[in-house]
GROMACS .gro file of C-alpha atoms in nm:
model
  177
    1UNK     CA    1   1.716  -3.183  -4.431
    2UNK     CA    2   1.619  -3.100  -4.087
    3UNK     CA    3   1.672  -2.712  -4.185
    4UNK     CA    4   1.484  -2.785  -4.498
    5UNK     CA    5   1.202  -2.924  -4.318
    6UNK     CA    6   1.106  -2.707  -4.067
    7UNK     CA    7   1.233  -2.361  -4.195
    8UNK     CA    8   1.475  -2.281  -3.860
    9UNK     CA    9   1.833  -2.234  -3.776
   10UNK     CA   10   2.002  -2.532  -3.724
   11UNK     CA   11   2.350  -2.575  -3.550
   12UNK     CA   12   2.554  -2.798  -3.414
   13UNK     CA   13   2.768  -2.693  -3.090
   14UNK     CA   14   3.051  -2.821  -2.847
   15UNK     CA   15   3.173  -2.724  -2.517
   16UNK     CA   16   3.466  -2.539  -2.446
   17UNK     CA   17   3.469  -2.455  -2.071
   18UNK     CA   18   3.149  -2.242  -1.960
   19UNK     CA   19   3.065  -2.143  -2.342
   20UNK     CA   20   2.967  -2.403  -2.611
   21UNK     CA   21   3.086  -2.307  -2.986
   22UNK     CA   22   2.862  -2.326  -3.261
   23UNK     CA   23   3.109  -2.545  -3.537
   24UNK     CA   24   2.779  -2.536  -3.780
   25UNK     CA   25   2.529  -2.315  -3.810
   26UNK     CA   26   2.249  -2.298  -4.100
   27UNK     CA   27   2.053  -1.971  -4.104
   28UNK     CA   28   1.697  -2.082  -4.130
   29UNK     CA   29   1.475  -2.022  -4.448
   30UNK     CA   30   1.189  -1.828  -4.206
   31UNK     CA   31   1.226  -1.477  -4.212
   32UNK     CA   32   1.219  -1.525  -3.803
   33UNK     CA   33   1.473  -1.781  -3.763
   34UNK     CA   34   1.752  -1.764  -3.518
   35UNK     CA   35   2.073  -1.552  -3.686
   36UNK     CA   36   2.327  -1.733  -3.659
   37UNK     CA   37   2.707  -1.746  -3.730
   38UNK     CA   38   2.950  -2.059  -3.738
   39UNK     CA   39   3.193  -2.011  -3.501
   40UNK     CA   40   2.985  -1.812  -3.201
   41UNK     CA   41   3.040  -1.892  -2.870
   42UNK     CA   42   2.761  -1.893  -2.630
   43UNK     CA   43   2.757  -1.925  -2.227
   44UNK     CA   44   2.666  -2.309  -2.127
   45UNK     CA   45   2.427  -2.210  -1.879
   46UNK     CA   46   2.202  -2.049  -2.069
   47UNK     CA   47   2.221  -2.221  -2.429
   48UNK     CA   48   1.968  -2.480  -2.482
   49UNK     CA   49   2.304  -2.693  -2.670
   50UNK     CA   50   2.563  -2.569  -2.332
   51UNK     CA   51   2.256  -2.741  -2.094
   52UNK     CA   52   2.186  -3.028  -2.309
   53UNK     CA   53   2.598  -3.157  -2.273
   54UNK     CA   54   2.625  -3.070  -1.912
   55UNK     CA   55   2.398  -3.309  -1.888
   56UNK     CA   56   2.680  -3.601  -1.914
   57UNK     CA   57   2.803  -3.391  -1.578
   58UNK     CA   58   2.796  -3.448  -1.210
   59UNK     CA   59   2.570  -3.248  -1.029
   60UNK     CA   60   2.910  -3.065  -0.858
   61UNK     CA   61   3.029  -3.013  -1.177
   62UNK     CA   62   2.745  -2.842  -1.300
   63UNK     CA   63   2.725  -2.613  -1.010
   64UNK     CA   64   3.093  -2.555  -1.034
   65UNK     CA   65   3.054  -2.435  -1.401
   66UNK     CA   66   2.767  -2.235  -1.325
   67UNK     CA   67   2.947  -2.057  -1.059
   68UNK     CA   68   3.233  -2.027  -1.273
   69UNK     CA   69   3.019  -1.858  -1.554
   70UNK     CA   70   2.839  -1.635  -1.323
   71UNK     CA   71   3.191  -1.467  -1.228
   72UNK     CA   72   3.360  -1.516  -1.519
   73UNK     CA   73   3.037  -1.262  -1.707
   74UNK     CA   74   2.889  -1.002  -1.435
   75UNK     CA   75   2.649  -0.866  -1.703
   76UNK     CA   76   2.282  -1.003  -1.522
   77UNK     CA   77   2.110  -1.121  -1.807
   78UNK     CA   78   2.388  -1.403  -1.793
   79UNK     CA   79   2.361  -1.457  -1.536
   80UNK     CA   80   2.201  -1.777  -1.334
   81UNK     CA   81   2.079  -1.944  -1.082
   82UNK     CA   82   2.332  -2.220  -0.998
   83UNK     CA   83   2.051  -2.492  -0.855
   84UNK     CA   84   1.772  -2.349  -1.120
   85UNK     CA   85   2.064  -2.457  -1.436
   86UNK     CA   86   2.087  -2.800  -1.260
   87UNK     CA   87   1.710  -2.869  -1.206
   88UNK     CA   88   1.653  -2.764  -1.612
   89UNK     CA   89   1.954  -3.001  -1.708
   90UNK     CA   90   1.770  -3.258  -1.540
   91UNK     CA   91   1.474  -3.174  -1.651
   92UNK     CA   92   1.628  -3.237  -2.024
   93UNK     CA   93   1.826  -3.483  -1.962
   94UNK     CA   94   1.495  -3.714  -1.857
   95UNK     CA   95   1.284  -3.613  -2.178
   96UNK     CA   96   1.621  -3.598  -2.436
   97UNK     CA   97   1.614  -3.228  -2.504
   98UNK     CA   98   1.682  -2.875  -2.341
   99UNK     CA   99   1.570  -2.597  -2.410
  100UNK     CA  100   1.659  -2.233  -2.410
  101UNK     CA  101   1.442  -1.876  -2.376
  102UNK     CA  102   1.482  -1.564  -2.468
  103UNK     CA  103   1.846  -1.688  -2.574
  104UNK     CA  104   2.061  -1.586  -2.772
  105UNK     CA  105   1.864  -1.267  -2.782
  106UNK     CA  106   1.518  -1.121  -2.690
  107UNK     CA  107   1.228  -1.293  -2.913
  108UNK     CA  108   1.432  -1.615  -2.975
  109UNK     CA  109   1.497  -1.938  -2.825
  110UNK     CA  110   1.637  -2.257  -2.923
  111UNK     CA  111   1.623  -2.634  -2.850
  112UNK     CA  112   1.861  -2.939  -2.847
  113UNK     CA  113   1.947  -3.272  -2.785
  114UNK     CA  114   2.270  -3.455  -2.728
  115UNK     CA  115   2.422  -3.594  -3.084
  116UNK     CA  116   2.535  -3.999  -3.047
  117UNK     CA  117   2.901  -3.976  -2.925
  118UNK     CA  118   3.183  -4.015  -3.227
  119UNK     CA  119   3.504  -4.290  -3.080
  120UNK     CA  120   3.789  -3.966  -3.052
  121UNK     CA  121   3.553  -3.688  -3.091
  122UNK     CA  122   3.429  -3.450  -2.844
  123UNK     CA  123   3.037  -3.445  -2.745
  124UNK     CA  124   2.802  -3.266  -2.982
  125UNK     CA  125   2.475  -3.112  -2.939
  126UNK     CA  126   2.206  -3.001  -3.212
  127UNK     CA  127   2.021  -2.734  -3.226
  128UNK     CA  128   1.705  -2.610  -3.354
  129UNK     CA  129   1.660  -2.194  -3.345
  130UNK     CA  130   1.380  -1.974  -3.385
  131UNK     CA  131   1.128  -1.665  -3.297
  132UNK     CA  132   0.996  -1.755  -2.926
  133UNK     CA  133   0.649  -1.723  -3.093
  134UNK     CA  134   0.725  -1.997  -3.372
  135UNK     CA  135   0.926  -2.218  -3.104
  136UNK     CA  136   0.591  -2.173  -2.881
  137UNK     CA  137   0.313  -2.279  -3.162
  138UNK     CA  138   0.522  -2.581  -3.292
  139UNK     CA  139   0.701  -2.726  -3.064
  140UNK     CA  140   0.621  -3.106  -3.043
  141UNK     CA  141   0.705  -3.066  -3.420
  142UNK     CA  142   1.043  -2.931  -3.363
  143UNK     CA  143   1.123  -3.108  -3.085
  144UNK     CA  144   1.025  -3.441  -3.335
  145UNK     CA  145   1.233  -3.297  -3.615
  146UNK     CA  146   1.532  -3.263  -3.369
  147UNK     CA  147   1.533  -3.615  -3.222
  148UNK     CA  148   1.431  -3.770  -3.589
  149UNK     CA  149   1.787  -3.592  -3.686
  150UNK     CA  150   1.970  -3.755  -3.406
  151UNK     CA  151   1.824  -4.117  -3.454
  152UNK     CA  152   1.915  -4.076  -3.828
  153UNK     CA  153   2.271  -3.952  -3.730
  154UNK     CA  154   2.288  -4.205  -3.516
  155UNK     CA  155   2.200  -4.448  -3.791
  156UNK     CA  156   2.440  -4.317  -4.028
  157UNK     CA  157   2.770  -4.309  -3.770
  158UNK     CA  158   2.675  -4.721  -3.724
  159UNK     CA  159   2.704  -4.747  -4.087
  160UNK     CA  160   3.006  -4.581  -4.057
  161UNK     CA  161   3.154  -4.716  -3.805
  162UNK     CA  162   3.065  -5.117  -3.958
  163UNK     CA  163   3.166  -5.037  -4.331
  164UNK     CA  164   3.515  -4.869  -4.147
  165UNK     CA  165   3.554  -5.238  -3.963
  166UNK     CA  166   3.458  -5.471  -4.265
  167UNK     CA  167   3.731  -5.265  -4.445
  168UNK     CA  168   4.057  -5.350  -4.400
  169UNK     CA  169   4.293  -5.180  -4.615
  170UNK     CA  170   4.628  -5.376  -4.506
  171UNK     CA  171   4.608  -5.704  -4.409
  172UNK     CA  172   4.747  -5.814  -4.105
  173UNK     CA  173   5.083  -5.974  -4.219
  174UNK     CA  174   5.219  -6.356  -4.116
  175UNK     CA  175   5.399  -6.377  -3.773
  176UNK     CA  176   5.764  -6.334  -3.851
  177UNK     CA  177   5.708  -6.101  -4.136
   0.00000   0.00000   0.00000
């Protein structure tokens, strides 16, 4: 629906270390959508999905995975600024969504927000991708879109989570049974 809707990549990420992995990812109808693959992994620090879940981080632990990136990839457009990461993961973390630029490659960027946490699962972040240009004229759109997706995720894992309770397969069985 949300890919549907607004014609852009969409992809849903978790974090492994200093890279998030993309475990879905929906090329987008637009002919200048974000390419995408299921399965890519992208550095934390600079993926809009990678700042978006840091956000559940201390601010040592940020700067400690930020470091840790930085060393880990020498190449310079991967590189960033430790306190610069932490001030946009605030930044995101106040308004719901991150965002990335110029990221995964020139003329694209992406934005996310934090999916409602699964009992046993890892965090998840979705993603909206798209041409810079596209991302720039419709933003408040997208970003809309986005957080409409999570509240109706959200809405659906309650559902899920009350018809799994109501349900009880096997009944408890008499004391002494």
């Amino acid at each position: 629906s949300l890919r549907r809707s607004s014609g852009q990549s969409v992809m849903v990420g978790l974090r492994q270390g200093i890279h998030v992995r993309f475990i879905l990812a929906l090329r987008g109808t637009r002919a200048d959508a974000l390419p995408v693959r299921t399965g890519t992994l992208a550095t934390v620090s600079l993926s809009s999905v990678g700042k978006i879940l840091l956000a559940r981080e201390s601010d040592a632990t940020i700067l400690r995975i930020a470091r840790h990136a930085n060393a880990v990839d020498p190449v310079s457009r991967s590189r960033v600024h430790p306190q610069s990461l932490l001030e946009q993961i605030r930044e995101g973390q106040a308004r719901g969504w991150a965002e990335s630029h110029e990221f995964p490659s020139p003329g694209h960027c992406s934005i996310a927000a934090a999916l409602p946490l699964i009992p046993g699962q890892p965090p998840l972040g979705l993603c909206l991708g798209s041409s810079t240009a596209f991302m720039h004229r419709e933003r408040p759109s997208l970003v809309t879109a986005l957080m409409r997706a999570c509240e109706r995720f959200e809405l659906m894992t309650q559902r899920a989570r009350h018809a799994a309770g109501a349900i009880e397969i096997f009944p408890a069985s008499p004391a002494g049974c």
